[in-house]
XYZ file of C-alpha atoms in Angstrom:
154
model
C -15.466 -53.419 -7.931
C -13.809 -51.669 -4.996
C -11.639 -49.755 -7.469
C -14.727 -48.704 -9.447
C -16.263 -47.269 -6.247
C -13.101 -45.312 -5.496
C -12.987 -43.917 -9.041
C -16.621 -42.861 -8.745
C -15.901 -41.164 -5.385
C -12.919 -39.312 -6.825
C -14.914 -38.271 -9.913
C -17.769 -36.970 -7.726
C -15.327 -35.058 -5.517
C -13.714 -33.559 -8.635
C -17.094 -32.444 -9.997
C -18.002 -30.898 -6.642
C -14.689 -29.034 -6.567
C -15.250 -27.761 -10.120
C -18.723 -26.482 -9.188
C -17.347 -24.776 -6.075
C -14.550 -23.129 -8.077
C -17.033 -21.900 -10.701
C -19.214 -20.433 -7.967
C -16.209 -18.732 -6.390
C -15.125 -17.389 -9.793
C -18.572 -15.905 -10.343
C -18.492 -14.205 -6.941
C -15.150 -12.571 -7.672
C -15.675 -11.750 -11.345
C -16.476 -8.108 -10.596
C -14.067 -7.510 -7.737
C -12.082 -4.839 -9.612
C -14.850 -3.496 -11.828
C -16.716 -1.038 -9.625
C -18.506 2.081 -10.728
C -20.342 4.833 -8.901
C -23.951 3.821 -8.419
C -25.079 6.838 -6.373
C -23.754 9.799 -4.433
C -25.222 11.886 -1.616
C -24.018 14.559 0.761
C -24.899 14.924 4.416
C -24.578 18.515 5.645
C -23.477 19.600 9.127
C -23.819 22.825 11.057
C -20.784 25.051 11.653
C -18.156 23.333 13.849
C -20.457 20.350 14.398
C -20.309 16.604 13.789
C -23.892 15.970 14.938
C -26.228 14.370 12.406
C -29.422 16.253 11.593
C -32.763 14.595 10.848
C -32.257 15.458 7.158
C -28.830 13.833 7.288
C -30.239 10.681 8.867
C -32.920 10.490 6.167
C -30.228 10.646 3.459
C -28.224 7.963 5.279
C -31.312 5.758 5.470
C -31.563 5.931 1.664
C -27.877 5.074 1.253
C -28.158 2.155 3.686
C -31.112 0.812 1.697
C -29.161 1.156 -1.562
C -26.131 -0.694 -0.166
C -28.270 -3.447 1.358
C -29.825 -4.271 -2.030
C -26.413 -5.106 -3.508
C -24.296 -7.361 -1.289
C -21.140 -6.562 -3.285
C -21.425 -2.779 -3.041
C -18.997 -0.591 -1.089
C -19.396 2.841 0.450
C -16.798 5.615 0.401
C -17.162 8.460 2.919
C -15.318 11.745 2.337
C -15.303 14.219 5.217
C -15.167 17.917 4.307
C -15.057 21.241 6.143
C -15.072 24.861 5.106
C -11.798 26.774 5.204
C -12.555 28.561 8.471
C -10.013 27.695 11.145
C -6.859 25.667 11.548
C -5.991 22.983 8.956
C -5.329 20.236 11.521
C -8.526 21.079 13.407
C -10.516 20.896 10.161
C -9.092 17.490 9.273
C -10.102 16.214 12.726
C -13.549 17.801 12.379
C -13.935 16.017 9.039
C -12.916 12.777 10.754
C -15.528 13.313 13.492
C -18.179 13.889 10.831
C -17.164 10.737 8.974
C -17.235 8.808 12.263
C -20.763 10.086 13.027
C -21.921 8.850 9.610
C -20.069 5.521 9.953
C -21.478 4.941 13.447
C -25.043 5.695 12.339
C -24.786 3.338 9.365
C -23.108 0.532 11.326
C -24.968 0.766 14.638
C -28.407 2.097 13.681
C -28.676 0.574 10.202
C -26.634 -2.624 10.670
C -24.283 -1.977 7.740
C -21.112 -4.113 7.980
C -18.152 -1.821 8.712
C -15.937 -3.665 6.223
C -18.089 -2.147 3.440
C -17.234 1.406 4.550
C -14.046 3.193 3.489
C -13.401 6.725 4.660
C -11.099 9.732 4.547
C -11.193 13.281 5.877
C -10.012 16.023 3.551
C -10.771 18.859 5.960
C -10.741 22.020 3.823
C -8.205 20.598 1.318
C -10.754 19.217 -1.165
C -13.799 21.504 -1.088
C -17.001 20.434 -2.792
C -17.845 24.112 -3.446
C -15.897 27.410 -3.428
C -15.335 28.779 0.087
C -15.855 32.394 -1.022
C -19.544 32.541 -0.078
C -21.734 31.548 2.863
C -23.570 29.034 0.646
C -20.303 27.459 -0.542
C -18.984 27.125 3.016
C -22.280 25.479 4.063
C -21.936 22.912 1.258
C -18.383 22.149 2.385
C -19.484 21.270 5.911
C -20.393 17.785 4.759
C -19.681 14.127 4.307
C -20.006 12.918 0.723
C -21.177 9.312 0.421
C -20.403 7.425 -2.776
C -21.890 3.983 -3.318
C -19.711 1.803 -5.547
C -21.240 -1.289 -7.111
C -19.793 -3.934 -9.394
C -20.481 -3.363 -13.060
C -23.137 -5.646 -14.511
C -20.758 -7.250 -16.980
C -17.097 -7.824 -16.472
C -14.634 -9.247 -18.910
C -12.358 -12.033 -17.809
């Protein structure tokens, strides 16, 4: 009878392990199957990395969107217009990205591991730099929310 008890214990442990592995598999099913769920831009004034009230409102919406899906990720792309030195613009883009990251992490409680970022400076404009309106659009951080696709093949 002692052997029967040991077999039962081993069988129960095996079933528990199988359940845990299935749960883990389900959590990681979509790990490489992300798609864009939403995208927003936060605009900045000339030579500034200070968030405006409009920018904070947009970030509040993004934070809400990310919080509703625990597996979502956020990509921040810092941009500048083409006025000024290339290195300076890359650093300005980095300061803008950092302002957005800090607001989301500190003020909105978003885990920093969910945020990926890069500064393009003026190298990847979101609009042509040949007009005042285009340069204003380029003084921005673009936020892209990536979420796992609903169905993933195994």
